Amino acid sequence: MKTWTGILLMIILAVATISTTSSARTMNESQKQLNIDDQSSQTSAVVASNIETMNETTFTTKEATSVKEEYISVAPENENVRLYPMKVEGSGYIYNGMVLEVDGKTQEFSDWKGEGGSYKPEVHELDLNGDGQKEIVVLYTEGHGTGIYLGQARIINPITLEEMKMQSLDEIVKQHVESKVTVGSDRVDVDVAVDGVQAEPSRIEGDTSGGLYNKELGFGGVTYYSVEDGQLVVSAAGSYGAALYAGDLTFAYVYQDGEWKAANLKYSMEVYEEEYYESFD
């Protein structure tokens, strides 16, 4: 009787041991699978995160390259002279600061602010004064609108990449131009003298009531800078009233006494039609 009882107890213990071992193995396998699943999920998350980061980096790099390539200006005289914006705003139409690059050397000009698009800045390399050393000339548009065109020019030393001193338009007008605007009931008379030489007077007929007129010609509202025949040439319209222009003061810059000054000044009188100043929009 004792023998059978012992055998029965041994069988019960063996079954319990097998059941426990099986359960433990099942739990271990489940835990292993769980760990594998967790690791797989974490790996996927890391990969996804890397892809997102990589996409952002690629986009940023591509964007920077695109901006630099799209808005870059190259001197027609030397492909190693280039100009591009420090920052582009307003859907590419505003250059907030500019970078001048000459033979790989760069210089930032944060105060240069101009327009892009169809008014994209120009850069040139040429000997303006015939001394055998070429200067860098930068032309850009500060703004434009009805009756307004604000051109701008800079002359840069190609060795130091520093901006050279230029006589301002206001200084030039004050030094070289005398004018008088006389307003009658049915006409406006404009008289101009450049360096003491009287230009042909202008007589503009029409009703002047309600108009706003200057006592003398104003300059700066419409100013064009261009490179012509190896010179930096300026054309500034003379205004006798609000968006009303009577003629152009033209001159070229020459280097004298360590400064670029106006030379060969001329004033040409002509009556501008309404379509002229509306064309600046």
mmCIF file of C-alpha atoms in Angstrom:
data_model
loop_
_atom_site.group_PDB
_atom_site.id
_atom_site.type_symbol
_atom_site.label_atom_id
_atom_site.label_comp_id
_atom_site.label_asym_id
_atom_site.label_seq_id
_atom_site.Cartn_x
_atom_site.Cartn_y
_atom_site.Cartn_z
ATOM 1 C CA MET A 1 0.000 0.000 0.000
ATOM 2 C CA LYS A 2 2.796 2.375 0.855
ATOM 3 C CA THR A 3 4.567 1.467 -2.350
ATOM 4 C CA TRP A 4 1.606 2.411 -4.576
ATOM 5 C CA THR A 5 1.081 5.617 -2.631
ATOM 6 C CA GLY A 6 4.704 6.602 -3.164
ATOM 7 C CA ILE A 7 4.553 5.874 -6.867
ATOM 8 C CA LEU A 8 1.369 7.955 -7.193
ATOM 9 C CA LEU A 9 3.013 10.899 -5.437
ATOM 10 C CA MET A 10 6.040 10.683 -7.710
ATOM 11 C CA ILE A 11 3.810 10.760 -10.808
ATOM 12 C CA ILE A 12 1.913 13.835 -9.519
ATOM 13 C CA LEU A 13 5.189 15.682 -8.787
ATOM 14 C CA ALA A 14 6.575 14.842 -12.216
ATOM 15 C CA VAL A 15 3.471 16.149 -13.987
ATOM 16 C CA ALA A 16 3.574 19.363 -11.915
ATOM 17 C CA THR A 17 7.267 19.861 -12.746
ATOM 18 C CA ILE A 18 6.675 19.369 -16.466
ATOM 19 C CA SER A 19 3.743 21.819 -16.382
ATOM 20 C CA THR A 20 5.780 24.431 -14.504
ATOM 21 C CA THR A 21 8.740 24.085 -16.872
ATOM 22 C CA SER A 22 6.448 24.359 -19.900
ATOM 23 C CA SER A 23 4.791 27.478 -18.511
ATOM 24 C CA ALA A 24 8.130 29.049 -17.728
ATOM 25 C CA ARG A 25 9.418 28.231 -21.215
ATOM 26 C CA THR A 26 6.255 29.711 -22.728
ATOM 27 C CA MET A 27 6.685 32.868 -20.661
ATOM 28 C CA ASN A 28 10.358 33.130 -21.632
ATOM 29 C CA GLU A 29 9.550 32.703 -25.319
ATOM 30 C CA SER A 30 6.784 35.280 -25.034
ATOM 31 C CA GLN A 31 9.153 37.693 -23.283
ATOM 32 C CA LYS A 32 11.783 37.112 -25.970
ATOM 33 C CA GLN A 33 9.247 37.791 -28.703
ATOM 34 C CA LEU A 34 8.062 40.842 -26.820
ATOM 35 C CA ASN A 35 11.642 42.118 -26.569
ATOM 36 C CA ILE A 36 12.197 41.468 -30.263
ATOM 37 C CA ASP A 37 8.987 43.332 -31.132
ATOM 38 C CA ASP A 38 9.969 46.240 -28.878
ATOM 39 C CA GLN A 39 13.442 46.413 -30.401
ATOM 40 C CA SER A 40 11.971 46.263 -33.890
ATOM 41 C CA SER A 41 9.588 49.121 -33.060
ATOM 42 C CA GLN A 42 12.380 51.214 -31.584
ATOM 43 C CA THR A 43 14.583 50.549 -34.614
ATOM 44 C CA SER A 44 11.767 51.555 -36.931
ATOM 45 C CA ALA A 45 11.266 54.741 -34.946
ATOM 46 C CA VAL A 46 14.970 55.560 -35.087
ATOM 47 C CA VAL A 47 15.100 54.855 -38.835
ATOM 48 C CA ALA A 48 12.020 56.973 -39.407
ATOM 49 C CA SER A 49 13.529 59.766 -37.344
ATOM 50 C CA ASN A 50 16.782 59.585 -39.340
ATOM 51 C CA ILE A 51 14.849 59.706 -42.603
ATOM 52 C CA GLU A 52 12.962 62.787 -41.463
ATOM 53 C CA THR A 53 16.186 64.480 -40.343
ATOM 54 C CA MET A 54 17.918 63.508 -43.568
ATOM 55 C CA ASN A 55 15.041 64.879 -45.627
ATOM 56 C CA GLU A 56 15.141 68.156 -43.721
ATOM 57 C CA THR A 57 18.904 68.486 -44.221
ATOM 58 C CA THR A 58 18.648 67.637 -47.894
ATOM 59 C CA PHE A 59 15.836 70.156 -48.368
ATOM 60 C CA THR A 60 17.729 72.887 -46.528
ATOM 61 C CA THR A 61 20.915 72.251 -48.505
ATOM 62 C CA LYS A 62 19.004 72.120 -51.759
ATOM 63 C CA GLU A 63 17.159 75.319 -50.877
ATOM 64 C CA ALA A 64 20.376 77.191 -50.059
ATOM 65 C CA THR A 65 22.001 75.992 -53.263
ATOM 66 C CA SER A 66 18.916 76.913 -55.259
ATOM 67 C CA VAL A 67 18.841 80.428 -53.805
ATOM 68 C CA LYS A 68 22.514 80.955 -54.496
ATOM 69 C CA GLU A 69 22.285 79.671 -58.059
ATOM 70 C CA GLU A 70 19.021 81.367 -58.927
ATOM 71 C CA TYR A 71 19.882 84.826 -57.655
ATOM 72 C CA ILE A 72 23.578 84.953 -58.431
ATOM 73 C CA SER A 73 24.880 87.684 -60.762
ATOM 74 C CA VAL A 74 28.108 87.174 -62.696
ATOM 75 C CA ALA A 75 30.250 89.933 -64.163
ATOM 76 C CA PRO A 76 30.226 89.627 -67.976
ATOM 77 C CA GLU A 77 33.876 90.702 -67.966
ATOM 78 C CA ASN A 78 35.036 88.067 -65.442
ATOM 79 C CA GLU A 79 33.137 84.964 -64.338
ATOM 80 C CA ASN A 80 35.090 84.927 -61.056
ATOM 81 C CA VAL A 81 33.352 88.129 -59.961
ATOM 82 C CA ARG A 82 29.939 87.283 -58.549
ATOM 83 C CA LEU A 83 27.198 88.906 -56.509
ATOM 84 C CA TYR A 84 24.398 87.247 -54.559
ATOM 85 C CA PRO A 85 22.040 88.090 -51.662
ATOM 86 C CA MET A 86 22.779 87.439 -48.007
ATOM 87 C CA LYS A 87 19.062 86.819 -47.511
ATOM 88 C CA VAL A 88 16.140 86.669 -49.922
ATOM 89 C CA GLU A 89 12.719 87.902 -48.820
ATOM 90 C CA GLY A 90 9.351 88.604 -50.407
ATOM 91 C CA SER A 91 9.282 85.518 -52.662
ATOM 92 C CA GLY A 92 12.687 86.354 -54.086
ATOM 93 C CA TYR A 93 11.996 89.975 -54.899
ATOM 94 C CA ILE A 94 13.918 91.573 -52.028
ATOM 95 C CA TYR A 95 17.662 91.216 -51.434
ATOM 96 C CA ASN A 96 18.398 91.914 -47.765
ATOM 97 C CA GLY A 97 22.155 92.412 -47.811
ATOM 98 C CA MET A 98 24.511 91.221 -50.561
ATOM 99 C CA VAL A 99 27.729 89.231 -50.858
ATOM 100 C CA LEU A 100 30.437 90.181 -53.328
ATOM 101 C CA GLU A 101 32.785 87.387 -54.359
ATOM 102 C CA VAL A 102 36.018 88.090 -56.268
ATOM 103 C CA ASP A 103 38.300 85.154 -57.147
ATOM 104 C CA GLY A 104 36.918 83.164 -54.192
ATOM 105 C CA LYS A 105 37.310 85.993 -51.675
ATOM 106 C CA THR A 106 34.030 87.276 -50.253
ATOM 107 C CA GLN A 107 32.822 90.444 -48.580
ATOM 108 C CA GLU A 108 29.382 91.005 -47.056
ATOM 109 C CA PHE A 109 27.530 94.303 -47.406
ATOM 110 C CA SER A 110 24.569 94.065 -45.042
ATOM 111 C CA ASP A 111 23.382 97.620 -45.781
ATOM 112 C CA TRP A 112 22.848 96.919 -49.481
ATOM 113 C CA LYS A 113 19.125 96.299 -49.909
ATOM 114 C CA GLY A 114 17.691 95.954 -53.386
ATOM 115 C CA GLU A 115 15.141 94.287 -55.601
ATOM 116 C CA GLY A 116 15.433 91.008 -57.448
ATOM 117 C CA GLY A 117 13.314 89.461 -60.177
ATOM 118 C CA SER A 118 13.401 91.517 -63.348
ATOM 119 C CA TYR A 119 15.421 94.118 -61.396
ATOM 120 C CA LYS A 120 18.178 91.644 -60.564
ATOM 121 C CA PRO A 121 21.420 93.437 -59.570
ATOM 122 C CA GLU A 122 24.353 93.707 -61.973
ATOM 123 C CA VAL A 123 28.064 93.393 -61.265
ATOM 124 C CA HIS A 124 30.901 94.487 -63.558
ATOM 125 C CA GLU A 125 34.690 94.480 -63.538
ATOM 126 C CA LEU A 126 36.264 97.277 -65.565
ATOM 127 C CA ASP A 127 38.882 99.999 -65.464
ATOM 128 C CA LEU A 128 36.754 103.094 -64.915
ATOM 129 C CA ASN A 129 39.540 105.660 -64.911
ATOM 130 C CA GLY A 130 42.128 104.145 -67.245
ATOM 131 C CA ASP A 131 44.827 103.658 -64.601
ATOM 132 C CA GLY A 132 45.311 99.996 -65.476
ATOM 133 C CA GLN A 133 43.509 98.669 -62.387
ATOM 134 C CA LYS A 134 39.991 97.330 -62.735
ATOM 135 C CA GLU A 135 37.283 98.316 -60.286
ATOM 136 C CA ILE A 136 34.175 96.360 -59.320
ATOM 137 C CA VAL A 137 30.890 98.137 -60.075
ATOM 138 C CA VAL A 138 27.621 96.980 -58.504
ATOM 139 C CA LEU A 139 24.271 98.261 -59.786
ATOM 140 C CA TYR A 140 20.930 97.530 -58.150
ATOM 141 C CA THR A 141 17.432 98.923 -57.667
ATOM 142 C CA GLU A 142 16.440 100.081 -54.183
ATOM 143 C CA GLY A 143 12.778 100.511 -55.149
ATOM 144 C CA HIS A 144 10.357 101.564 -57.850
ATOM 145 C CA GLY A 145 6.737 102.615 -58.281
ATOM 146 C CA THR A 146 4.546 105.208 -59.973
ATOM 147 C CA GLY A 147 6.867 108.084 -60.805
ATOM 148 C CA ILE A 148 9.740 106.557 -58.818
ATOM 149 C CA TYR A 149 12.825 104.563 -59.780
ATOM 150 C CA LEU A 150 15.587 104.427 -57.168
ATOM 151 C CA GLY A 151 18.703 103.094 -58.831
ATOM 152 C CA GLN A 152 21.905 102.660 -56.847
ATOM 153 C CA ALA A 153 25.591 102.114 -57.659
ATOM 154 C CA ARG A 154 28.656 101.078 -55.663
ATOM 155 C CA ILE A 155 32.319 101.096 -56.685
ATOM 156 C CA ILE A 156 34.522 98.522 -54.944
ATOM 157 C CA ASN A 157 38.295 98.214 -54.690
ATOM 158 C CA PRO A 158 39.035 94.740 -56.168
ATOM 159 C CA ILE A 159 42.034 94.183 -53.877
ATOM 160 C CA THR A 160 40.597 95.127 -50.488
ATOM 161 C CA LEU A 161 36.912 94.620 -51.440
ATOM 162 C CA GLU A 162 36.192 97.864 -49.629
ATOM 163 C CA GLU A 163 33.642 100.360 -50.867
ATOM 164 C CA MET A 164 35.225 103.427 -52.467
ATOM 165 C CA LYS A 165 34.007 106.924 -51.697
ATOM 166 C CA MET A 166 31.534 108.329 -54.194
ATOM 167 C CA GLN A 167 30.087 111.811 -54.387
ATOM 168 C CA SER A 168 26.356 111.594 -53.691
ATOM 169 C CA LEU A 169 23.714 112.868 -56.089
ATOM 170 C CA ASP A 170 22.666 115.511 -53.561
ATOM 171 C CA GLU A 171 26.245 116.788 -53.325
ATOM 172 C CA ILE A 172 26.600 116.830 -57.120
ATOM 173 C CA VAL A 173 23.367 118.777 -57.635
ATOM 174 C CA LYS A 174 24.275 121.265 -54.909
ATOM 175 C CA GLN A 175 27.717 121.819 -56.434
ATOM 176 C CA HIS A 176 26.855 121.954 -60.130
ATOM 177 C CA VAL A 177 23.149 122.747 -60.681
ATOM 178 C CA GLU A 178 21.041 125.838 -60.226
ATOM 179 C CA SER A 179 17.344 125.790 -61.097
ATOM 180 C CA LYS A 180 14.148 127.742 -60.687
ATOM 181 C CA VAL A 181 10.524 126.673 -61.088
ATOM 182 C CA THR A 182 7.996 129.428 -61.771
ATOM 183 C CA VAL A 183 4.322 128.483 -61.633
ATOM 184 C CA GLY A 184 1.699 130.538 -63.453
ATOM 185 C CA SER A 185 -2.044 129.971 -63.768
ATOM 186 C CA ASP A 186 -1.691 128.203 -67.101
ATOM 187 C CA ARG A 187 1.948 127.078 -67.300
ATOM 188 C CA VAL A 188 5.121 126.136 -65.454
ATOM 189 C CA ASP A 189 8.496 127.622 -66.427
ATOM 190 C CA VAL A 190 11.656 125.699 -65.599
ATOM 191 C CA ASP A 191 15.097 127.306 -65.882
ATOM 192 C CA VAL A 192 18.290 125.337 -65.282
ATOM 193 C CA ALA A 193 22.003 126.141 -65.349
ATOM 194 C CA VAL A 194 24.770 123.541 -65.042
ATOM 195 C CA ASP A 195 28.154 124.891 -63.945
ATOM 196 C CA GLY A 196 26.947 128.353 -64.904
ATOM 197 C CA VAL A 197 25.883 127.346 -68.417
ATOM 198 C CA GLN A 198 22.207 128.016 -69.042
ATOM 199 C CA ALA A 199 20.233 125.105 -70.470
ATOM 200 C CA GLU A 200 17.330 125.586 -72.824
ATOM 201 C CA PRO A 201 14.336 126.683 -70.731
ATOM 202 C CA SER A 202 11.243 124.540 -70.513
ATOM 203 C CA ARG A 203 7.713 125.858 -70.725
ATOM 204 C CA ILE A 204 5.019 123.428 -69.681
ATOM 205 C CA GLU A 205 1.518 124.614 -70.473
ATOM 206 C CA GLY A 206 -1.601 123.490 -68.635
ATOM 207 C CA ASP A 207 -3.886 124.206 -65.716
ATOM 208 C CA THR A 208 -1.762 124.418 -62.578
ATOM 209 C CA SER A 209 -4.553 124.885 -60.039
ATOM 210 C CA GLY A 210 -4.498 122.365 -57.226
ATOM 211 C CA GLY A 211 -1.021 121.121 -58.108
ATOM 212 C CA LEU A 212 1.976 120.769 -55.809
ATOM 213 C CA TYR A 213 5.116 122.292 -57.297
ATOM 214 C CA ASN A 214 8.725 122.737 -56.225
ATOM 215 C CA LYS A 215 10.538 126.072 -56.133
ATOM 216 C CA GLU A 216 13.505 124.374 -57.805
ATOM 217 C CA LEU A 217 14.080 121.023 -59.476
ATOM 218 C CA GLY A 218 14.265 118.026 -57.222
ATOM 219 C CA PHE A 219 16.552 115.090 -58.047
ATOM 220 C CA GLY A 220 16.597 111.526 -56.775
ATOM 221 C CA GLY A 221 13.062 110.324 -57.490
ATOM 222 C CA VAL A 222 14.084 108.756 -60.797
ATOM 223 C CA THR A 223 17.765 107.809 -61.037
ATOM 224 C CA TYR A 224 19.389 105.308 -63.398
ATOM 225 C CA TYR A 225 22.958 103.995 -63.192
ATOM 226 C CA SER A 226 24.510 102.095 -66.090
ATOM 227 C CA VAL A 227 27.872 101.019 -67.480
ATOM 228 C CA GLU A 228 28.463 102.533 -70.919
ATOM 229 C CA ASP A 229 31.701 102.587 -72.920
ATOM 230 C CA GLY A 230 33.753 101.694 -69.863
ATOM 231 C CA GLN A 231 32.219 104.397 -67.667
ATOM 232 C CA LEU A 232 29.700 104.516 -64.839
ATOM 233 C CA VAL A 233 26.999 106.818 -66.212
ATOM 234 C CA VAL A 234 24.123 108.396 -64.280
ATOM 235 C CA SER A 235 20.823 109.815 -65.499
ATOM 236 C CA ALA A 236 18.736 111.659 -62.896
ATOM 237 C CA ALA A 237 15.364 113.178 -63.742
ATOM 238 C CA GLY A 238 14.576 116.682 -62.527
ATOM 239 C CA SER A 239 11.165 116.992 -60.868
ATOM 240 C CA TYR A 240 9.249 120.278 -60.803
ATOM 241 C CA GLY A 241 6.322 118.721 -58.901
ATOM 242 C CA ALA A 242 4.928 115.499 -57.537
ATOM 243 C CA ALA A 243 5.923 112.854 -60.158
ATOM 244 C CA LEU A 244 6.306 115.621 -62.736
ATOM 245 C CA TYR A 245 9.604 115.608 -64.621
ATOM 246 C CA ALA A 246 11.085 118.248 -66.909
ATOM 247 C CA GLY A 247 14.412 116.751 -68.039
ATOM 248 C CA ASP A 248 17.517 114.724 -67.199
ATOM 249 C CA LEU A 249 20.805 115.542 -65.562
ATOM 250 C CA THR A 250 23.469 113.169 -66.930
ATOM 251 C CA PHE A 251 27.091 112.692 -65.914
ATOM 252 C CA ALA A 252 29.854 110.115 -65.507
ATOM 253 C CA TYR A 253 31.963 109.302 -62.469
ATOM 254 C CA VAL A 254 35.711 110.001 -62.595
ATOM 255 C CA TYR A 255 38.349 109.462 -59.904
ATOM 256 C CA GLN A 256 39.740 112.672 -58.434
ATOM 257 C CA ASP A 257 41.538 113.330 -55.147
ATOM 258 C CA GLY A 258 40.706 109.921 -53.680
ATOM 259 C CA GLU A 259 37.002 110.129 -54.511
ATOM 260 C CA TRP A 260 34.696 109.343 -57.412
ATOM 261 C CA LYS A 261 33.181 112.618 -58.598
ATOM 262 C CA ALA A 262 30.813 113.770 -61.327
ATOM 263 C CA ALA A 263 32.186 114.930 -64.678
ATOM 264 C CA ASN A 264 30.774 115.880 -68.074
ATOM 265 C CA LEU A 265 27.502 117.103 -66.610
ATOM 266 C CA LYS A 266 24.687 117.967 -68.993
ATOM 267 C CA TYR A 267 21.036 118.807 -68.593
ATOM 268 C CA SER A 268 18.582 118.008 -71.351
ATOM 269 C CA MET A 269 15.140 119.565 -71.065
ATOM 270 C CA GLU A 270 12.137 117.691 -72.319
ATOM 271 C CA VAL A 271 8.516 117.281 -71.267
ATOM 272 C CA TYR A 272 7.703 113.831 -69.941
ATOM 273 C CA GLU A 273 4.293 112.431 -70.767
ATOM 274 C CA GLU A 274 2.103 110.795 -68.151
ATOM 275 C CA GLU A 275 2.925 107.353 -69.537
ATOM 276 C CA TYR A 276 6.605 107.936 -68.711
ATOM 277 C CA TYR A 277 6.332 108.026 -64.962
ATOM 278 C CA GLU A 278 3.541 105.452 -64.850
ATOM 279 C CA SER A 279 5.849 102.993 -66.605
ATOM 280 C CA PHE A 280 7.881 102.548 -63.405
ATOM 281 C CA ASP A 281 5.196 100.346 -61.786
#
